[in-house]
């Protein structure tokens, strides 16, 4: 009887089809990837510390969607894939999309002069809307000035940014002449959206970008007009005694455009699908999103910027950093792969988590057949 059972087991194993074995191999390698990612993040994030959420999307599926650490230390609430986290400069891609939505509607063109919308001295030199988006406007950075000049007992808003650019000529170089990353200009862009659309910027983005992309719980958050953020991750940094301290009340957290978006792994996955399926804007306008429109050199290497993304031939990337926040997004343009990491602490780049995660995922994809 024993021999019969052994023989049947041998026959069962030997009769498995090649596709069954292939599936087993895929599943095994995916579990190995997940284990490696867990090990990497757990070694960098304590169970009761602020943490991170990670998304890995491949071939239209969320193969990893997970949180590590806490979104709220006071209430001991963990980070999950539905936790809404502050995006910092990753928000710029959504700001750019609000302009592209107006382009889609025929209300503006990327080649339009800013002066035609806001006839103020700063933009009398022919600066175009596209130059605002690709960081070649040649204007001073209002946000940098606000760190030094603004009364920190008051929350600044985007109208204050418009007033600053209107008060005197803020030109440093000729438009189009030089790439200079500029948060203040991205905080001026919402003023254009509001004037052209006749709608409040955050509402326009919610209706025309987030909802269209299936990002049901995503919002621009404005500290001068706060809204409830579901499953919100608070931002933390360590004080001089090594204790975690909330960093959500900064006086510049009323500025939208350069930052201000709260989103989750779940919603960002939907956004990734919408970008790949080209369902947010017209197909023609979608083609503009990752098209390089300005260049800059970093350590001798030429880099390109598109519509809120730093791009190469094969990737589109953006990072973010603010008080108690680090973010990283990378979309591969030559394969159906996206990686996103959102943190409510500022240790993403000091510990090379982004680079190490990218390496692990790319190695998995390389062996995925």
Tab-separated table of C-alpha atoms in Angstrom, residues 5-343:
chain	number	residue	atom	x	y	z
A	5	UNK	CA	0.896	5.901	-2.463
A	6	UNK	CA	4.506	6.853	-3.247
A	7	UNK	CA	4.008	5.888	-6.893
A	8	UNK	CA	0.848	8.016	-7.118
A	9	UNK	CA	2.658	11.020	-5.620
A	10	UNK	CA	5.479	10.644	-8.141
A	11	UNK	CA	2.967	10.468	-10.974
A	12	UNK	CA	1.113	13.535	-9.656
A	13	UNK	CA	4.267	15.634	-9.494
A	14	UNK	CA	5.556	14.444	-12.862
A	15	UNK	CA	2.210	15.186	-14.522
A	16	UNK	CA	2.277	18.872	-13.601
A	17	UNK	CA	2.281	21.006	-16.730
A	18	UNK	CA	5.125	23.426	-17.552
A	19	UNK	CA	2.690	26.306	-16.992
A	20	UNK	CA	2.013	25.051	-13.440
A	21	UNK	CA	5.744	24.987	-12.719
A	22	UNK	CA	6.112	28.438	-14.282
A	23	UNK	CA	3.361	29.786	-12.010
A	24	UNK	CA	5.042	28.262	-8.979
A	25	UNK	CA	8.322	29.923	-9.960
A	26	UNK	CA	6.617	33.304	-10.381
A	27	UNK	CA	4.860	32.980	-7.025
A	28	UNK	CA	8.074	31.953	-5.304
A	29	UNK	CA	10.033	34.854	-6.745
A	30	UNK	CA	7.291	37.325	-5.806
A	31	UNK	CA	7.284	36.026	-2.236
A	32	UNK	CA	11.066	36.384	-2.179
A	33	UNK	CA	10.707	39.994	-3.344
A	34	UNK	CA	8.087	40.728	-0.688
A	35	UNK	CA	10.271	39.169	1.989
A	36	UNK	CA	13.252	41.247	0.851
A	37	UNK	CA	11.185	44.448	0.876
A	38	UNK	CA	9.848	43.611	4.354
A	39	UNK	CA	13.371	43.009	5.611
A	40	UNK	CA	14.620	46.283	4.110
A	41	UNK	CA	11.852	48.453	5.570
A	42	UNK	CA	11.582	46.701	8.929
A	43	UNK	CA	15.313	47.164	9.464
A	44	UNK	CA	14.897	50.927	8.922
A	45	UNK	CA	11.536	51.588	10.569
A	46	UNK	CA	10.588	50.670	14.116
A	47	UNK	CA	7.155	49.203	14.754
A	48	UNK	CA	6.066	52.218	16.841
A	49	UNK	CA	7.735	54.931	14.757
A	50	UNK	CA	6.539	57.066	11.848
A	51	UNK	CA	7.029	54.983	8.742
A	52	UNK	CA	6.337	54.390	5.088
A	53	UNK	CA	3.895	53.060	2.524
A	54	UNK	CA	5.120	51.321	-0.604
A	55	UNK	CA	3.526	50.548	-3.954
A	56	UNK	CA	4.913	48.303	-6.662
A	57	UNK	CA	2.674	48.085	-9.702
A	58	UNK	CA	3.572	45.670	-12.505
A	59	UNK	CA	1.571	44.772	-15.604
A	60	UNK	CA	-1.485	46.548	-14.219
A	61	UNK	CA	-1.443	44.748	-10.868
A	62	UNK	CA	-0.478	45.919	-7.406
A	63	UNK	CA	2.092	43.244	-6.591
A	64	UNK	CA	3.133	45.081	-3.419
A	65	UNK	CA	0.962	47.487	-1.447
A	66	UNK	CA	1.894	47.781	2.197
A	67	UNK	CA	2.599	50.080	5.129
A	68	UNK	CA	5.286	50.072	7.808
A	69	UNK	CA	5.237	51.957	11.092
A	70	UNK	CA	2.646	54.442	12.343
A	71	UNK	CA	0.566	57.186	10.723
A	72	UNK	CA	-0.464	58.611	14.113
A	73	UNK	CA	1.761	58.071	17.160
A	74	UNK	CA	-0.783	59.525	19.592
A	75	UNK	CA	-3.530	57.118	18.555
A	76	UNK	CA	-1.179	54.225	17.672
A	77	UNK	CA	-2.650	53.961	14.186
A	78	UNK	CA	-0.582	51.976	11.652
A	79	UNK	CA	0.223	52.948	8.075
A	80	UNK	CA	-1.621	50.820	5.513
A	81	UNK	CA	-2.098	51.002	1.772
A	82	UNK	CA	-5.187	53.182	2.363
A	83	UNK	CA	-3.330	55.721	4.548
A	84	UNK	CA	-3.274	59.215	3.046
A	85	UNK	CA	0.221	60.680	3.190
A	86	UNK	CA	1.633	64.101	2.312
A	87	UNK	CA	3.322	64.054	-1.101
A	88	UNK	CA	5.564	67.142	-0.908
A	89	UNK	CA	6.981	67.828	-4.400
A	90	UNK	CA	5.437	64.727	-5.959
A	91	UNK	CA	2.377	67.035	-5.938
A	92	UNK	CA	3.883	68.915	-8.899
A	93	UNK	CA	2.773	66.259	-11.386
A	94	UNK	CA	-0.850	66.878	-10.362
A	95	UNK	CA	-0.421	70.655	-10.581
A	96	UNK	CA	0.910	70.237	-14.111
A	97	UNK	CA	-2.119	68.089	-14.961
A	98	UNK	CA	-4.498	70.905	-13.943
A	99	UNK	CA	-2.844	73.119	-16.561
A	100	UNK	CA	-2.999	70.318	-19.146
A	101	UNK	CA	-6.700	69.920	-18.392
A	102	UNK	CA	-7.210	73.583	-19.331
A	103	UNK	CA	-5.170	72.956	-22.488
A	104	UNK	CA	-7.466	70.018	-23.249
A	105	UNK	CA	-10.478	72.283	-22.875
A	106	UNK	CA	-8.963	74.817	-25.281
A	107	UNK	CA	-8.921	77.527	-22.616
A	108	UNK	CA	-5.152	78.054	-22.712
A	109	UNK	CA	-2.074	76.912	-24.608
A	110	UNK	CA	1.307	75.983	-23.157
A	111	UNK	CA	2.770	78.661	-25.438
A	112	UNK	CA	0.517	81.389	-24.041
A	113	UNK	CA	2.313	84.182	-22.259
A	114	UNK	CA	1.670	84.462	-18.542
A	115	UNK	CA	1.284	88.212	-19.105
A	116	UNK	CA	-1.876	87.582	-21.136
A	117	UNK	CA	-3.453	86.136	-17.975
A	118	UNK	CA	-1.769	88.267	-15.311
A	119	UNK	CA	-0.526	91.521	-16.866
A	120	UNK	CA	2.127	92.276	-14.246
A	121	UNK	CA	5.690	93.518	-14.714
A	122	UNK	CA	7.336	90.239	-13.694
A	123	UNK	CA	5.848	88.442	-16.719
A	124	UNK	CA	6.075	91.230	-19.267
A	125	UNK	CA	9.111	89.489	-20.839
A	126	UNK	CA	7.054	86.824	-22.627
A	127	UNK	CA	7.388	84.027	-20.076
A	128	UNK	CA	5.162	81.147	-21.200
A	129	UNK	CA	3.011	78.802	-19.174
A	130	UNK	CA	5.193	75.865	-20.228
A	131	UNK	CA	8.273	77.655	-18.869
A	132	UNK	CA	6.559	77.888	-15.486
A	133	UNK	CA	6.006	74.132	-15.489
A	134	UNK	CA	9.476	73.112	-16.713
A	135	UNK	CA	11.372	75.423	-14.325
A	136	UNK	CA	12.794	77.794	-16.958
A	137	UNK	CA	10.740	80.907	-16.145
A	138	UNK	CA	13.814	82.815	-14.959
A	139	UNK	CA	11.894	84.138	-11.943
A	140	UNK	CA	12.859	84.313	-8.299
A	141	UNK	CA	11.491	81.596	-6.005
A	142	UNK	CA	8.763	83.128	-3.842
A	143	UNK	CA	8.859	80.236	-1.398
A	144	UNK	CA	12.527	80.865	-0.651
A	145	UNK	CA	11.704	84.507	0.014
A	146	UNK	CA	8.766	83.594	2.262
A	147	UNK	CA	11.042	81.538	4.529
A	148	UNK	CA	12.942	84.758	5.264
A	149	UNK	CA	10.339	87.503	4.865
A	150	UNK	CA	6.929	86.108	5.787
A	151	UNK	CA	5.410	86.602	9.241
A	152	UNK	CA	5.491	83.045	10.564
A	153	UNK	CA	2.538	83.708	12.891
A	154	UNK	CA	0.335	83.829	9.774
A	155	UNK	CA	-0.396	80.992	7.331
A	156	UNK	CA	0.621	82.009	3.802
A	157	UNK	CA	-1.656	81.198	0.866
A	158	UNK	CA	-1.425	81.269	-2.933
A	159	UNK	CA	-2.907	84.763	-3.194
A	160	UNK	CA	0.053	85.974	-1.141
A	161	UNK	CA	2.341	84.363	-3.731
A	162	UNK	CA	0.540	86.263	-6.520
A	163	UNK	CA	0.875	89.501	-4.554
A	164	UNK	CA	4.611	88.885	-4.099
A	165	UNK	CA	5.189	88.397	-7.831
A	166	UNK	CA	2.997	91.445	-8.531
A	167	UNK	CA	4.694	93.809	-6.094
A	168	UNK	CA	7.888	94.210	-8.147
A	169	UNK	CA	9.762	92.633	-11.050
A	170	UNK	CA	11.026	89.257	-9.840
A	171	UNK	CA	12.990	88.340	-12.984
A	172	UNK	CA	16.491	86.912	-12.534
A	173	UNK	CA	17.283	85.532	-16.006
A	174	UNK	CA	15.583	85.592	-19.388
A	175	UNK	CA	12.752	83.069	-19.732
A	176	UNK	CA	13.917	79.815	-21.301
A	177	UNK	CA	17.565	80.636	-20.710
A	178	UNK	CA	18.252	78.537	-17.617
A	179	UNK	CA	16.695	75.633	-15.696
A	180	UNK	CA	16.180	76.549	-12.041
A	181	UNK	CA	13.942	74.371	-9.869
A	182	UNK	CA	11.304	76.722	-8.489
A	183	UNK	CA	8.708	75.918	-5.801
A	184	UNK	CA	7.388	79.476	-5.715
A	185	UNK	CA	6.436	79.393	-9.383
A	186	UNK	CA	4.566	76.108	-8.845
A	187	UNK	CA	2.660	77.939	-6.095
A	188	UNK	CA	1.850	80.682	-8.594
A	189	UNK	CA	0.426	78.180	-11.131
A	190	UNK	CA	-2.771	77.571	-9.071
A	191	UNK	CA	-3.547	81.291	-9.451
A	192	UNK	CA	-3.578	80.773	-13.233
A	193	UNK	CA	-5.851	77.730	-12.892
A	194	UNK	CA	-8.271	79.660	-10.703
A	195	UNK	CA	-8.415	82.707	-12.973
A	196	UNK	CA	-8.879	80.708	-16.191
A	197	UNK	CA	-11.288	78.106	-14.806
A	198	UNK	CA	-13.221	80.318	-12.395
A	199	UNK	CA	-12.950	77.562	-9.780
A	200	UNK	CA	-10.973	77.187	-6.581
A	201	UNK	CA	-7.772	75.307	-7.376
A	202	UNK	CA	-8.238	72.405	-4.940
A	203	UNK	CA	-11.807	71.847	-6.158
A	204	UNK	CA	-10.723	71.986	-9.796
A	205	UNK	CA	-8.006	69.392	-9.153
A	206	UNK	CA	-10.427	67.172	-7.228
A	207	UNK	CA	-13.069	67.197	-9.955
A	208	UNK	CA	-10.911	67.124	-13.068
A	209	UNK	CA	-7.818	65.161	-12.048
A	210	UNK	CA	-8.249	63.091	-8.878
A	211	UNK	CA	-11.815	61.918	-9.497
A	212	UNK	CA	-11.085	61.297	-13.176
A	213	UNK	CA	-8.118	59.113	-12.184
A	214	UNK	CA	-10.148	57.127	-9.655
A	215	UNK	CA	-8.355	58.769	-6.709
A	216	UNK	CA	-11.430	58.990	-4.512
A	217	UNK	CA	-9.697	59.892	-1.234
A	218	UNK	CA	-6.984	62.210	-2.658
A	219	UNK	CA	-6.987	65.963	-2.030
A	220	UNK	CA	-4.909	69.119	-2.003
A	221	UNK	CA	-4.717	70.142	1.663
A	222	UNK	CA	-4.682	73.834	2.547
A	223	UNK	CA	-3.952	74.778	6.167
A	224	UNK	CA	-5.827	78.097	5.719
A	225	UNK	CA	-8.947	76.134	4.768
A	226	UNK	CA	-8.422	72.665	6.279
A	227	UNK	CA	-10.543	69.673	5.327
A	228	UNK	CA	-10.801	66.241	6.927
A	229	UNK	CA	-8.256	63.810	5.489
A	230	UNK	CA	-9.352	60.200	5.978
A	231	UNK	CA	-6.710	57.938	7.550
A	232	UNK	CA	-4.297	60.850	7.563
A	233	UNK	CA	-0.637	60.251	8.278
A	234	UNK	CA	0.798	63.032	10.406
A	235	UNK	CA	4.328	64.189	9.624
A	236	UNK	CA	7.090	63.733	12.186
A	237	UNK	CA	10.685	64.689	12.877
A	238	UNK	CA	12.848	64.039	15.913
A	239	UNK	CA	13.507	66.929	18.281
A	240	UNK	CA	16.822	67.629	20.038
A	241	UNK	CA	15.987	64.998	22.683
A	242	UNK	CA	15.302	62.322	20.076
A	243	UNK	CA	11.517	62.402	20.515
A	244	UNK	CA	9.177	62.345	17.527
A	245	UNK	CA	7.399	65.683	17.070
A	246	UNK	CA	4.493	66.544	14.745
A	247	UNK	CA	5.417	68.890	11.891
A	248	UNK	CA	2.022	69.609	10.320
A	249	UNK	CA	1.475	73.234	11.324
A	250	UNK	CA	4.151	75.004	9.288
A	251	UNK	CA	3.180	78.502	8.135
A	252	UNK	CA	3.780	77.565	4.483
A	253	UNK	CA	1.339	74.634	4.587
A	254	UNK	CA	-1.334	76.892	3.136
A	255	UNK	CA	0.505	76.969	-0.197
A	256	UNK	CA	-0.680	74.555	-2.892
A	257	UNK	CA	0.970	73.557	-6.152
A	258	UNK	CA	4.565	72.778	-5.244
A	259	UNK	CA	3.178	70.452	-2.572
A	260	UNK	CA	0.010	69.894	-0.585
A	261	UNK	CA	-1.378	66.635	-2.029
A	262	UNK	CA	-2.402	63.831	0.320
A	263	UNK	CA	-2.814	60.447	-1.324
A	264	UNK	CA	-2.504	56.745	-0.554
A	265	UNK	CA	-0.966	53.680	-2.160
A	266	UNK	CA	-4.465	52.569	-3.197
A	267	UNK	CA	-5.225	55.872	-4.924
A	268	UNK	CA	-1.783	56.241	-6.468
A	269	UNK	CA	-2.193	52.779	-7.994
A	270	UNK	CA	-5.433	53.937	-9.635
A	271	UNK	CA	-3.625	57.026	-10.893
A	272	UNK	CA	-0.848	54.889	-12.345
A	273	UNK	CA	-3.419	52.820	-14.248
A	274	UNK	CA	-5.143	55.975	-15.496
A	275	UNK	CA	-1.845	57.365	-16.793
A	276	UNK	CA	-1.008	54.135	-18.572
A	277	UNK	CA	-4.502	53.823	-20.018
A	278	UNK	CA	-4.575	57.571	-20.873
A	279	UNK	CA	-7.969	58.212	-19.316
A	280	UNK	CA	-7.394	61.481	-17.421
A	281	UNK	CA	-6.965	63.732	-20.450
A	282	UNK	CA	-7.338	63.327	-24.199
A	283	UNK	CA	-4.891	60.888	-25.757
A	284	UNK	CA	-3.131	63.741	-27.555
A	285	UNK	CA	-2.579	65.688	-24.331
A	286	UNK	CA	-1.435	62.554	-22.485
A	287	UNK	CA	1.446	62.351	-24.946
A	288	UNK	CA	2.767	65.672	-23.599
A	289	UNK	CA	3.065	64.559	-19.962
A	290	UNK	CA	6.399	62.748	-20.281
A	291	UNK	CA	7.782	64.692	-23.218
A	292	UNK	CA	11.009	66.553	-22.224
A	293	UNK	CA	10.657	70.314	-22.458
A	294	UNK	CA	13.710	71.597	-20.560
A	295	UNK	CA	17.240	70.385	-19.835
A	296	UNK	CA	19.689	70.804	-16.992
A	297	UNK	CA	23.047	69.360	-16.001
A	298	UNK	CA	23.634	67.645	-12.670
A	299	UNK	CA	27.209	66.542	-11.951
A	300	UNK	CA	27.921	66.771	-15.659
A	301	UNK	CA	24.976	64.545	-16.587
A	302	UNK	CA	22.264	66.078	-18.765
A	303	UNK	CA	18.788	65.671	-17.342
A	304	UNK	CA	15.350	66.529	-18.680
A	305	UNK	CA	12.132	67.852	-17.146
A	306	UNK	CA	8.636	67.339	-18.520
A	307	UNK	CA	5.206	68.089	-17.009
A	308	UNK	CA	6.043	67.704	-13.308
A	309	UNK	CA	8.417	64.804	-13.926
A	310	UNK	CA	12.146	64.392	-14.363
A	311	UNK	CA	12.478	62.128	-17.411
A	312	UNK	CA	14.939	59.947	-19.309
A	313	UNK	CA	14.344	57.731	-22.335
A	314	UNK	CA	13.123	54.968	-20.051
A	315	UNK	CA	11.925	56.526	-16.775
A	316	UNK	CA	9.883	59.329	-15.237
A	317	UNK	CA	10.817	60.179	-11.667
A	318	UNK	CA	10.056	62.710	-8.987
A	319	UNK	CA	11.014	62.980	-5.345
A	320	UNK	CA	9.683	65.101	-2.518
A	321	UNK	CA	10.859	66.436	0.792
A	322	UNK	CA	9.124	68.692	3.299
A	323	UNK	CA	8.874	68.931	7.081
A	324	UNK	CA	8.426	65.330	8.240
A	325	UNK	CA	7.864	64.038	4.718
A	326	UNK	CA	9.814	62.182	2.032
A	327	UNK	CA	8.379	60.772	-1.186
A	328	UNK	CA	9.641	58.941	-4.253
A	329	UNK	CA	7.860	57.934	-7.459
A	330	UNK	CA	9.377	56.192	-10.458
A	331	UNK	CA	7.539	55.085	-13.572
A	332	UNK	CA	9.321	52.991	-16.157
A	333	UNK	CA	8.343	54.174	-19.619
A	334	UNK	CA	9.781	51.108	-21.342
A	335	UNK	CA	8.020	48.544	-19.118
A	336	UNK	CA	4.720	48.431	-17.187
A	337	UNK	CA	6.387	49.051	-13.823
A	338	UNK	CA	5.854	51.772	-11.221
A	339	UNK	CA	7.387	52.159	-7.768
A	340	UNK	CA	6.193	54.660	-5.160
A	341	UNK	CA	7.333	55.188	-1.575
A	342	UNK	CA	5.665	57.661	0.774
A	343	UNK	CA	7.074	58.461	4.233
